[in-house]
C-alpha cells in the first residue's frame, strides 16, 4: 500500500522554487490570517484561490493546504492572548488559553498550542501520505445515519462546556440548535423563522455569529476593564513576559503527550468524516481531553491539557479532511470544499486519477502539506516570544483594531453587509449571555451541529423507510451501532465512574 | 513603544503576505489572471462605454464551476472591451442574493451584469418559496453553456444495463435516487418526477445538499442511480460508474458513447442547465448590444473554449430572442411535469 | 430582611419569552419541517421554568449568598456604549464605505477607551487602512472600496 517510489518522486516534484516559496508564503500567511480576529481559514483559502490561478498545480495547492493548516493553528494565538478566536476552530482554545494568559502563562499556552497543532497536523499528514486510499474508502462507509450519530455525539459535549450552571448551559446549547434551524428547510424547502428576510434563507451564518459572540463581546468587556482601573492591558506585568518560558517544563509537557496522541487520532478521524471539520473536531477533542484527564476540574480555569487537546484535534482534522477530498472528491470539511474548487481550477479532478495519472503531483502536494505543518511548528515556537507581547498592548489600541478587523473579515466572507449586522447583534447577545451566566460555547456548538443533526436524521428516515424500516437499517450499519454505543457510554460514564469508585471504596474498607 | 512595535509587526506580516501574493508567477496559458490590467483593446475615452472596470456578479462561491466559467469569460471579455472585468462572488439563497443585488441595488449604467441560469426563471413557480422576480425582469444578453442531464449507473450494476432496462425495472421495483433540493427548481428532482409520471417508476428521492453529496451516496451504494449533468460525470469511468443516457437532442461531444433518450426510443425528454449573462432592465440599448457583441466574441475566443472544454462545459451560444425561447421551452416542460399553472 | 427577587427570575422569564417565540415563529409549517423547532421550543420552555424556579429559590437566600449581581447599570453602561459605537460603525460602513467608516471609528473608539496619544492613534489608523486597502482591494478584489450609499449619491 505504501508506495515509497511515488513518495520520492513527489518530493522531487516539490523541489521547485515556485513551490517552495508558495509553501512558505502559505504557511506564514496562514498564521497571520488565522491569528487576525475576523479572518477565518475559509476566508483566507477562498480569497487566495484566484491568486493561485497563475501558478502551477503543485505550488498552488501546496500554498492553499499550507494556508489551511496554519490558519487553523494561527487562530489559537489570538484565542489565547485576547479571548478572540482568530478562526471558529479555535473557540475551544480560548476557554482555557485565555485563563492561562491572565495567569501570566500566555506564552506557555501558545507553546503548547503550537506543539499540539504541529503534532496533530503532522500526524494527519503522515496518515494521508501512507494510507490515503484506504482511509478514503473508510470515509465512504459514513452516510446519513452515521453523520446523525456523530453530530449527536458532538452535542453530548455541550453539558461539559456549560461552565457553572448546567441548566443555563443546556439552554444556551438548545437555543443554538434553534438558531441553527433558521433558514430554508433543507428537506422541504420551506422557510423557517426567516421572517421574510432573504439573507436568512441560508441560515444564520455561524462564522459572523461566532466572531460576534467571542470577539465583539470581548471588546465590550475590555471597555469595562479600561474604565474600572485595570492596568490597560490583558496582563498586568510586562516584565514577567520577558522572563516567561516558551514551553512548560518538560515534566509537565510529558503529561500532555498522551492527550496529543489521542487527539491526533480522534481529530484525523473526525476530519475524514465529511461534514465535520476542524471546529467540530476541536470541541470533541476538548471534551475527550476532559474525560480522560487526571484533573478534569482544571478544565475551564487554565488547563494546559485543554489547550493541547483542542489545538491538536483541530489541526489533525485538516489533514483528515483532505483525505476524502483527494481520494473521492468529497470534502471532509467546509474549507476542504473550497479547496475542491481550487483543485478543479488546476485541472486536478479528485478520485482514482489522483493516484495514477497525477500521482507525482498528488504526492508532492501531500508532502508539501507535511512540511507545512512542521514549518508551522518551528515558526510558531520562535515567534511566540514576540507575538505574546500583543497581550501587553493597551486594550484601548487593541479593541478598535480588533473591531475593524472583525468587520472586514466578516464582510469578506460573502461580500454581504447583512453578515456584518449578524455579527453586531451576536456581539451584544454574547455579552449579555456572559453577564447572565450563560456559556457561549454551547450556543456555537448547537448552531454548528443543528443542520447536520436534523437534516441527516430526516434523510436517514427517508432512506431507511425505502429499505425496510429504521431498525433493520440501523442494525445493518456497524459504524452507526458503534457510534450509538459511544454516545450511551459518554452520557452515562460519569454515573458509571462514580458507581465504580464507590464500589472500590467499599471494597477497600471491607 | 514596544507595544506599538508588536502591533506593527502583525500588520507588517500582513503586508508581506500581500507582497508575496503579488509576485506570484505569471499566467500559464490555461489559467486566467486574477485582477485586471488592461490588455488588448483600448479602453474607450471618457463618456464612451466602457471607460472603467465592469463587475460580473456570480451568485456562487469561488472555485465552483459557475465561478470558474465567470472568470474565464471575464478574461475573454477583457480582450474585446479593453477594460478589466472583475468577478464578484455574492453567494447565497441559490444565487438569489446576487440577482436581487443586480435588480435592486445596482445602477443601470452597464457596468454591472450577472450570471443567470434557469433557477432565475423557475424561482417564481417554487411552491415553498416563490420569488416575485420572473425571467422577464432580466435583460438577457447571451447564453454560453448548456449542460445536459444524464443518468448513471455503477459499473457492477446487474439489475439493469441501459435506459430501457432501467425504466422497465423501475416499474415494479423501488429505486432510490438523491437530488440536491427537491422542488421545481431542481433538475434532478424533475427527472425523478418525469420518470414517475411517464414511466410509472417507483422512486424515492433523498434530498441532499449538493452534487458531491449525491455522488458520494451513489458511490457508497446507498442510492441506486445517479442523476447529474454532463460536466459532473467526466471522470465517471475511473470512479466505477458510467452514464447510460443523456437528455439532449443530440449526443454530447464529451460523452460520444452515451445515447440520447430519443435514440433509445424510451422517451424524448430533454433537460439541461443553461448558464448565461444578463443586465438589469433600463440599460441603454446601445450598451446592451455592444455587450452582446462582446459576449459573442468572447464565446469564440480560443483560450475561452479551451478552458471551458477542460471543465466539461458544453458551449452553445444563444442570443436575443432565441435565448429567451430556449429558456421558456424548458419552463413549459417543467410546469407540465410538476402540475403548476403558468 | 427585605427579600429581593434574584435576577435569575427576571432572566428566566426572558428565556420563557424566547421559548414561546420559537414556537410562535413556526406555526404555519408542514409537520416534518416544524418537528425540530417545536421539539426545541419545548425543551427551552422546560429549561426556562427551571431557571425561574432556581431563581426563586435563590431569592430566599440572604442577599450576601446570592452571588454577584450582573445586571446593574454600572456593569452594563460602558459595554453598552461601546456596543453603540459598534452599531454606529456598522451604519457608517453602510453609508460611507469601509475605509471612511473605519478611519473614523478607530479614532473615536480609541479616544473613548482612554488613549491620549494622538500621534500613535493616527499612525495605527493610517497604517491599518493602507495595509488593508492594499491587501484587500487591490489584491483580492473584495469590494469594500465603494463609498456605500453616499457614494451612489455623488
Short mmCIF file of N, CA, C and O in Angstrom, two decimals, chain B residues 62-166:
data_model
loop_
_atom_site.label_atom_id
_atom_site.label_comp_id
_atom_site.label_asym_id
_atom_site.label_seq_id
_atom_site.Cartn_x
_atom_site.Cartn_y
_atom_site.Cartn_z
N UNK B 62 -16.47 31.11 -4.79
CA UNK B 62 -15.24 30.99 -5.58
C UNK B 62 -14.81 29.54 -5.68
O UNK B 62 -14.85 28.79 -4.71
N UNK B 63 -14.39 29.13 -6.86
CA UNK B 63 -13.88 27.77 -7.04
C UNK B 63 -14.89 26.81 -7.64
O UNK B 63 -14.52 25.77 -8.15
N UNK B 64 -16.17 27.14 -7.60
CA UNK B 64 -17.16 26.24 -8.19
C UNK B 64 -17.18 26.39 -9.70
O UNK B 64 -16.56 27.28 -10.27
N UNK B 65 -17.94 25.50 -10.38
CA UNK B 65 -17.91 25.54 -11.84
C UNK B 65 -18.54 26.80 -12.39
O UNK B 65 -18.10 27.34 -13.40
N UNK B 66 -19.57 27.34 -11.72
CA UNK B 66 -20.15 28.60 -12.19
C UNK B 66 -19.13 29.72 -12.06
O UNK B 66 -18.98 30.55 -12.96
N UNK B 67 -18.44 29.74 -10.93
CA UNK B 67 -17.46 30.79 -10.70
C UNK B 67 -16.33 30.72 -11.73
O UNK B 67 -15.90 31.74 -12.28
N UNK B 68 -15.87 29.51 -12.00
CA UNK B 68 -14.82 29.35 -12.98
C UNK B 68 -15.25 29.86 -14.35
O UNK B 68 -14.51 30.57 -15.03
N UNK B 69 -16.47 29.49 -14.75
CA UNK B 69 -16.98 29.96 -16.03
C UNK B 69 -16.96 31.47 -16.09
O UNK B 69 -16.58 32.07 -17.11
N UNK B 70 -17.37 32.11 -14.98
CA UNK B 70 -17.37 33.58 -14.95
C UNK B 70 -15.97 34.13 -15.13
O UNK B 70 -15.75 35.11 -15.84
N UNK B 71 -15.00 33.51 -14.46
CA UNK B 71 -13.64 34.04 -14.54
C UNK B 71 -13.07 33.87 -15.94
O UNK B 71 -12.37 34.74 -16.45
N UNK B 72 -13.38 32.74 -16.57
CA UNK B 72 -12.88 32.54 -17.92
C UNK B 72 -13.51 33.54 -18.89
O UNK B 72 -12.83 34.10 -19.76
N UNK B 73 -14.81 33.79 -18.74
CA UNK B 73 -15.45 34.72 -19.66
C UNK B 73 -14.97 36.14 -19.39
O UNK B 73 -14.82 36.95 -20.31
N UNK B 74 -14.67 36.44 -18.12
CA UNK B 74 -14.17 37.77 -17.79
C UNK B 74 -12.85 38.02 -18.48
O UNK B 74 -12.60 39.10 -19.03
N UNK B 75 -12.01 37.02 -18.48
CA UNK B 75 -10.72 37.12 -19.14
C UNK B 75 -10.89 37.36 -20.63
O UNK B 75 -10.21 38.19 -21.24
N UNK B 76 -11.83 36.64 -21.24
CA UNK B 76 -12.04 36.78 -22.67
C UNK B 76 -12.67 38.12 -23.02
O UNK B 76 -12.34 38.73 -24.04
N UNK B 77 -13.57 38.60 -22.17
CA UNK B 77 -14.23 39.88 -22.44
C UNK B 77 -13.25 41.04 -22.40
O UNK B 77 -13.36 42.01 -23.16
N UNK B 78 -12.27 40.90 -21.51
CA UNK B 78 -11.29 41.97 -21.37
C UNK B 78 -10.61 42.26 -22.71
O UNK B 78 -10.29 43.39 -23.02
N UNK B 79 -10.40 41.19 -23.49
CA UNK B 79 -9.69 41.37 -24.75
C UNK B 79 -10.48 42.24 -25.71
O UNK B 79 -9.92 43.04 -26.45
N UNK B 80 -11.80 42.08 -25.70
CA UNK B 80 -12.59 42.84 -26.64
C UNK B 80 -12.95 44.22 -26.11
O UNK B 80 -12.93 45.21 -26.83
N UNK B 81 -13.30 44.30 -24.82
CA UNK B 81 -13.79 45.56 -24.29
C UNK B 81 -12.67 46.49 -23.85
O UNK B 81 -12.87 47.69 -23.71
N UNK B 82 -11.48 45.93 -23.61
CA UNK B 82 -10.37 46.78 -23.24
C UNK B 82 -10.37 47.27 -21.80
O UNK B 82 -9.51 48.03 -21.40
N UNK B 83 -11.33 46.84 -21.00
CA UNK B 83 -11.31 47.22 -19.59
C UNK B 83 -11.35 45.92 -18.76
O UNK B 83 -11.82 44.90 -19.25
N UNK B 84 -10.87 45.98 -17.52
CA UNK B 84 -10.93 44.78 -16.69
C UNK B 84 -12.37 44.41 -16.38
O UNK B 84 -13.22 45.30 -16.19
N UNK B 85 -12.63 43.10 -16.35
CA UNK B 85 -13.94 42.62 -15.91
C UNK B 85 -13.69 41.83 -14.63
O UNK B 85 -12.97 40.84 -14.64
N UNK B 86 -14.25 42.30 -13.55
CA UNK B 86 -13.94 41.73 -12.24
C UNK B 86 -15.11 40.90 -11.74
O UNK B 86 -16.25 41.36 -11.70
N UNK B 87 -14.82 39.65 -11.35
CA UNK B 87 -15.87 38.77 -10.84
C UNK B 87 -16.07 39.04 -9.35
O UNK B 87 -15.12 39.06 -8.58
N UNK B 88 -17.30 39.27 -8.95
CA UNK B 88 -17.61 39.48 -7.53
C UNK B 88 -18.54 38.35 -7.08
O UNK B 88 -19.64 38.20 -7.60
N UNK B 89 -18.09 37.55 -6.13
CA UNK B 89 -18.91 36.43 -5.64
C UNK B 89 -19.89 36.90 -4.58
O UNK B 89 -19.47 37.44 -3.55
N UNK B 90 -21.15 36.72 -4.83
CA UNK B 90 -22.18 37.05 -3.84
C UNK B 90 -23.04 35.81 -3.63
O UNK B 90 -24.16 35.73 -4.13
N UNK B 91 -22.51 34.81 -2.95
CA UNK B 91 -23.27 33.56 -2.83
C UNK B 91 -24.42 33.67 -1.83
O UNK B 91 -24.38 34.52 -0.94
N UNK B 92 -25.39 32.80 -1.99
CA UNK B 92 -26.48 32.77 -1.01
C UNK B 92 -27.83 32.58 -1.68
O UNK B 92 -28.07 33.12 -2.75
N UNK B 93 -28.70 31.80 -1.01
CA UNK B 93 -30.06 31.59 -1.48
C UNK B 93 -30.10 31.12 -2.92
O UNK B 93 -30.95 31.56 -3.69
N UNK B 94 -29.17 30.23 -3.28
CA UNK B 94 -29.21 29.69 -4.64
C UNK B 94 -29.07 30.75 -5.70
O UNK B 94 -29.72 30.73 -6.72
N UNK B 95 -28.19 31.70 -5.50
CA UNK B 95 -27.89 32.81 -6.41
C UNK B 95 -28.88 33.96 -6.31
O UNK B 95 -28.69 34.99 -6.95
N UNK B 96 -29.93 33.85 -5.49
CA UNK B 96 -30.89 34.93 -5.42
C UNK B 96 -30.34 36.18 -4.77
O UNK B 96 -30.77 37.29 -5.09
N UNK B 97 -29.37 36.05 -3.85
CA UNK B 97 -28.78 37.27 -3.28
C UNK B 97 -28.11 38.09 -4.37
O UNK B 97 -28.20 39.31 -4.41
N UNK B 98 -27.42 37.38 -5.27
CA UNK B 98 -26.74 38.09 -6.36
C UNK B 98 -27.76 38.73 -7.30
O UNK B 98 -27.61 39.89 -7.71
N UNK B 99 -28.83 37.98 -7.65
CA UNK B 99 -29.82 38.53 -8.57
C UNK B 99 -30.57 39.70 -7.95
O UNK B 99 -30.85 40.69 -8.61
N UNK B 100 -30.88 39.59 -6.66
CA UNK B 100 -31.52 40.74 -6.01
C UNK B 100 -30.60 41.95 -6.02
O UNK B 100 -31.04 43.08 -6.23
N UNK B 101 -29.32 41.68 -5.80
CA UNK B 101 -28.39 42.81 -5.81
C UNK B 101 -28.37 43.45 -7.20
O UNK B 101 -28.36 44.67 -7.34
N UNK B 102 -28.37 42.63 -8.24
CA UNK B 102 -28.36 43.16 -9.60
C UNK B 102 -29.60 43.98 -9.86
O UNK B 102 -29.54 45.11 -10.37
N UNK B 103 -30.76 43.43 -9.51
CA UNK B 103 -32.00 44.07 -9.91
C UNK B 103 -32.40 45.23 -9.01
O UNK B 103 -33.07 46.14 -9.45
N UNK B 104 -31.97 45.21 -7.76
CA UNK B 104 -32.47 46.22 -6.84
C UNK B 104 -31.42 47.22 -6.39
O UNK B 104 -31.74 48.33 -6.03
N UNK B 105 -30.18 46.81 -6.35
CA UNK B 105 -29.18 47.69 -5.75
C UNK B 105 -28.11 48.19 -6.70
O UNK B 105 -27.07 48.65 -6.26
N UNK B 106 -28.34 48.05 -7.99
CA UNK B 106 -27.28 48.50 -8.90
C UNK B 106 -27.84 49.48 -9.91
O UNK B 106 -28.99 49.39 -10.32
N UNK B 107 -27.00 50.43 -10.31
CA UNK B 107 -27.44 51.42 -11.30
C UNK B 107 -27.39 50.81 -12.69
O UNK B 107 -26.44 50.11 -13.03
N UNK B 108 -28.39 51.09 -13.54
CA UNK B 108 -28.40 50.53 -14.90
C UNK B 108 -27.46 51.29 -15.83
O UNK B 108 -27.87 51.78 -16.88
N UNK B 109 -26.17 51.36 -15.43
CA UNK B 109 -25.24 52.11 -16.27
C UNK B 109 -24.40 51.19 -17.14
O UNK B 109 -23.48 51.64 -17.80
N UNK B 110 -24.71 49.91 -17.11
CA UNK B 110 -23.98 48.98 -17.98
C UNK B 110 -22.68 48.49 -17.39
O UNK B 110 -21.94 47.77 -18.04
N UNK B 111 -22.36 48.89 -16.16
CA UNK B 111 -21.09 48.46 -15.59
C UNK B 111 -21.23 47.28 -14.65
O UNK B 111 -20.27 46.88 -14.01
N UNK B 112 -22.45 46.76 -14.50
CA UNK B 112 -22.62 45.56 -13.70
C UNK B 112 -23.55 44.60 -14.42
O UNK B 112 -24.62 45.00 -14.87
N UNK B 113 -23.13 43.35 -14.56
CA UNK B 113 -24.04 42.34 -15.09
C UNK B 113 -23.87 41.08 -14.26
O UNK B 113 -23.03 41.04 -13.36
N UNK B 114 -24.68 40.09 -14.53
CA UNK B 114 -24.65 38.92 -13.66
C UNK B 114 -24.79 37.63 -14.45
O UNK B 114 -25.30 37.60 -15.57
N UNK B 115 -24.31 36.57 -13.82
CA UNK B 115 -24.50 35.22 -14.34
C UNK B 115 -25.94 34.82 -14.05
O UNK B 115 -26.41 34.97 -12.92
N UNK B 116 -26.66 34.32 -15.06
CA UNK B 116 -28.01 33.82 -14.79
C UNK B 116 -28.13 32.39 -15.30
O UNK B 116 -27.48 32.00 -16.26
N UNK B 117 -28.95 31.64 -14.58
CA UNK B 117 -29.24 30.29 -15.03
C UNK B 117 -30.74 30.05 -14.89
O UNK B 117 -31.49 30.97 -14.57
N UNK B 118 -31.16 28.83 -15.15
CA UNK B 118 -32.60 28.59 -15.20
C UNK B 118 -33.30 28.81 -13.86
O UNK B 118 -34.50 29.04 -13.83
N UNK B 119 -32.57 28.76 -12.76
CA UNK B 119 -33.23 29.00 -11.47
C UNK B 119 -33.86 30.37 -11.42
O UNK B 119 -34.85 30.59 -10.71
N UNK B 120 -33.30 31.31 -12.16
CA UNK B 120 -33.87 32.65 -12.17
C UNK B 120 -35.29 32.62 -12.72
O UNK B 120 -36.13 33.44 -12.36
N UNK B 121 -35.53 31.66 -13.59
CA UNK B 121 -36.85 31.57 -14.19
C UNK B 121 -37.79 30.73 -13.33
O UNK B 121 -38.96 31.06 -13.17
N UNK B 122 -37.25 29.62 -12.79
CA UNK B 122 -38.12 28.72 -12.05
C UNK B 122 -38.53 29.26 -10.68
O UNK B 122 -39.53 28.84 -10.12
N UNK B 123 -37.73 30.16 -10.17
CA UNK B 123 -37.96 30.61 -8.80
C UNK B 123 -39.37 31.12 -8.55
O UNK B 123 -39.93 30.95 -7.48
N UNK B 124 -39.95 31.71 -9.57
CA UNK B 124 -41.28 32.27 -9.45
C UNK B 124 -42.31 31.19 -9.17
O UNK B 124 -43.35 31.45 -8.57
N UNK B 125 -42.03 29.96 -9.61
CA UNK B 125 -43.04 28.90 -9.52
C UNK B 125 -42.78 27.93 -8.39
O UNK B 125 -43.49 26.95 -8.24
N UNK B 126 -41.76 28.21 -7.60
CA UNK B 126 -41.42 27.32 -6.49
C UNK B 126 -42.52 27.43 -5.43
O UNK B 126 -42.76 28.50 -4.88
N UNK B 127 -43.17 26.33 -5.12
CA UNK B 127 -44.33 26.42 -4.23
C UNK B 127 -43.95 26.74 -2.80
O UNK B 127 -44.71 27.38 -2.07
N UNK B 128 -42.76 26.28 -2.35
CA UNK B 128 -42.42 26.50 -0.95
C UNK B 128 -41.87 27.90 -0.72
O UNK B 128 -41.94 28.44 0.37
N UNK B 129 -41.33 28.51 -1.73
CA UNK B 129 -40.66 29.79 -1.52
C UNK B 129 -40.70 30.62 -2.80
O UNK B 129 -39.68 30.84 -3.42
N UNK B 130 -41.88 31.02 -3.25
CA UNK B 130 -41.98 31.67 -4.56
C UNK B 130 -41.31 33.03 -4.59
O UNK B 130 -41.37 33.78 -3.61
N UNK B 131 -40.66 33.31 -5.70
CA UNK B 131 -39.98 34.60 -5.88
C UNK B 131 -40.86 35.52 -6.68
O UNK B 131 -41.60 35.09 -7.56
N UNK B 132 -40.72 36.82 -6.41
CA UNK B 132 -41.51 37.77 -7.18
C UNK B 132 -40.91 37.97 -8.57
O UNK B 132 -41.61 38.28 -9.52
N UNK B 133 -39.60 37.79 -8.67
CA UNK B 133 -38.93 38.06 -9.94
C UNK B 133 -39.22 36.96 -10.95
O UNK B 133 -39.23 35.78 -10.62
N UNK B 134 -39.45 37.36 -12.20
CA UNK B 134 -39.55 36.37 -13.28
C UNK B 134 -38.45 36.64 -14.28
O UNK B 134 -37.72 37.62 -14.17
N UNK B 135 -38.35 35.76 -15.27
CA UNK B 135 -37.27 35.92 -16.25
C UNK B 135 -37.45 37.20 -17.05
O UNK B 135 -36.49 37.76 -17.57
N UNK B 136 -38.68 37.72 -17.09
CA UNK B 136 -38.91 38.95 -17.85
C UNK B 136 -38.28 40.15 -17.18
O UNK B 136 -38.12 41.20 -17.79
N UNK B 137 -37.91 40.01 -15.91
CA UNK B 137 -37.31 41.13 -15.21
C UNK B 137 -35.84 41.31 -15.55
O UNK B 137 -35.21 42.26 -15.11
N UNK B 138 -35.29 40.36 -16.28
CA UNK B 138 -33.87 40.45 -16.66
C UNK B 138 -33.73 40.90 -18.10
O UNK B 138 -34.56 40.58 -18.94
N UNK B 139 -32.68 41.61 -18.39
CA UNK B 139 -32.34 41.96 -19.76
C UNK B 139 -31.31 40.92 -20.20
O UNK B 139 -30.11 41.06 -19.97
N UNK B 140 -31.80 39.84 -20.84
CA UNK B 140 -30.91 38.74 -21.19
C UNK B 140 -29.91 39.15 -22.27
O UNK B 140 -30.26 39.83 -23.22
N UNK B 141 -28.68 38.72 -22.11
CA UNK B 141 -27.64 39.10 -23.07
C UNK B 141 -27.28 37.91 -23.96
O UNK B 141 -27.48 37.96 -25.17
N UNK B 142 -26.70 36.90 -23.38
CA UNK B 142 -26.29 35.75 -24.18
C UNK B 142 -26.14 34.54 -23.29
O UNK B 142 -25.80 34.67 -22.11
N UNK B 143 -26.39 33.37 -23.84
CA UNK B 143 -26.17 32.13 -23.11
C UNK B 143 -24.92 31.45 -23.65
O UNK B 143 -24.72 31.41 -24.86
N UNK B 144 -24.10 30.94 -22.75
CA UNK B 144 -22.87 30.29 -23.21
C UNK B 144 -22.84 28.79 -22.99
O UNK B 144 -22.30 28.05 -23.81
N UNK B 145 -23.36 28.35 -21.87
CA UNK B 145 -23.17 26.94 -21.51
C UNK B 145 -24.50 26.22 -21.45
O UNK B 145 -25.47 26.70 -20.88
N UNK B 146 -24.53 25.05 -22.05
CA UNK B 146 -25.68 24.16 -21.88
C UNK B 146 -25.13 22.87 -21.31
O UNK B 146 -24.27 22.24 -21.92
N UNK B 147 -25.60 22.49 -20.15
CA UNK B 147 -25.09 21.27 -19.52
C UNK B 147 -26.25 20.30 -19.42
O UNK B 147 -27.14 20.46 -18.59
N UNK B 148 -26.24 19.29 -20.27
CA UNK B 148 -27.37 18.37 -20.31
C UNK B 148 -27.35 17.40 -19.14
O UNK B 148 -26.31 17.04 -18.62
N UNK B 149 -28.53 16.94 -18.78
CA UNK B 149 -28.61 16.00 -17.67
C UNK B 149 -28.39 14.58 -18.15
O UNK B 149 -28.72 14.23 -19.28
N UNK B 150 -27.83 13.77 -17.24
CA UNK B 150 -27.61 12.37 -17.56
C UNK B 150 -28.10 11.52 -16.40
O UNK B 150 -28.33 12.01 -15.30
N UNK B 151 -28.26 10.23 -16.68
CA UNK B 151 -28.46 9.25 -15.61
C UNK B 151 -27.28 8.30 -15.67
O UNK B 151 -26.83 7.93 -16.76
N UNK B 152 -26.79 7.89 -14.51
CA UNK B 152 -25.63 7.00 -14.49
C UNK B 152 -25.90 5.82 -13.58
O UNK B 152 -26.68 5.90 -12.63
N UNK B 153 -25.23 4.70 -13.87
CA UNK B 153 -25.32 3.53 -13.01
C UNK B 153 -23.91 3.03 -12.71
O UNK B 153 -22.97 3.35 -13.42
N UNK B 154 -23.80 2.27 -11.65
CA UNK B 154 -22.49 1.75 -11.29
C UNK B 154 -22.06 0.67 -12.28
O UNK B 154 -22.89 0.01 -12.89
N UNK B 155 -20.76 0.49 -12.42
CA UNK B 155 -20.27 -0.50 -13.37
C UNK B 155 -20.67 -1.91 -13.00
O UNK B 155 -20.82 -2.78 -13.86
N UNK B 156 -20.85 -2.17 -11.69
CA UNK B 156 -21.17 -3.55 -11.30
C UNK B 156 -22.67 -3.75 -11.12
O UNK B 156 -23.10 -4.72 -10.50
N UNK B 157 -23.45 -2.85 -11.65
CA UNK B 157 -24.91 -2.96 -11.54
C UNK B 157 -25.40 -4.14 -12.37
O UNK B 157 -25.05 -4.25 -13.55
N UNK B 158 -26.20 -5.00 -11.77
CA UNK B 158 -26.67 -6.19 -12.51
C UNK B 158 -28.15 -6.14 -12.83
O UNK B 158 -28.63 -6.89 -13.67
N UNK B 159 -28.90 -5.23 -12.15
CA UNK B 159 -30.34 -5.28 -12.34
C UNK B 159 -30.78 -4.64 -13.65
O UNK B 159 -31.86 -4.92 -14.16
N UNK B 160 -29.99 -3.73 -14.18
CA UNK B 160 -30.32 -3.10 -15.47
C UNK B 160 -29.02 -2.63 -16.08
O UNK B 160 -28.03 -2.40 -15.39
N UNK B 161 -29.01 -2.47 -17.39
CA UNK B 161 -27.76 -2.11 -18.06
C UNK B 161 -27.89 -0.87 -18.92
O UNK B 161 -26.89 -0.28 -19.29
N UNK B 162 -29.12 -0.49 -19.29
CA UNK B 162 -29.27 0.73 -20.08
C UNK B 162 -30.59 1.39 -19.71
O UNK B 162 -31.31 0.94 -18.83
N UNK B 163 -30.89 2.48 -20.39
CA UNK B 163 -32.04 3.28 -20.03
C UNK B 163 -33.33 2.46 -20.14
O UNK B 163 -34.17 2.48 -19.25
N UNK B 164 -33.44 1.71 -21.22
CA UNK B 164 -34.68 0.96 -21.42
C UNK B 164 -34.88 -0.06 -20.30
O UNK B 164 -35.97 -0.18 -19.72
N UNK B 165 -33.83 -0.81 -19.97
CA UNK B 165 -33.98 -1.83 -18.93
C UNK B 165 -34.18 -1.18 -17.57
O UNK B 165 -34.88 -1.74 -16.71
N UNK B 166 -33.58 -0.01 -17.36
CA UNK B 166 -33.78 0.71 -16.10
C UNK B 166 -35.25 1.06 -15.93
O UNK B 166 -35.85 0.80 -14.88
#
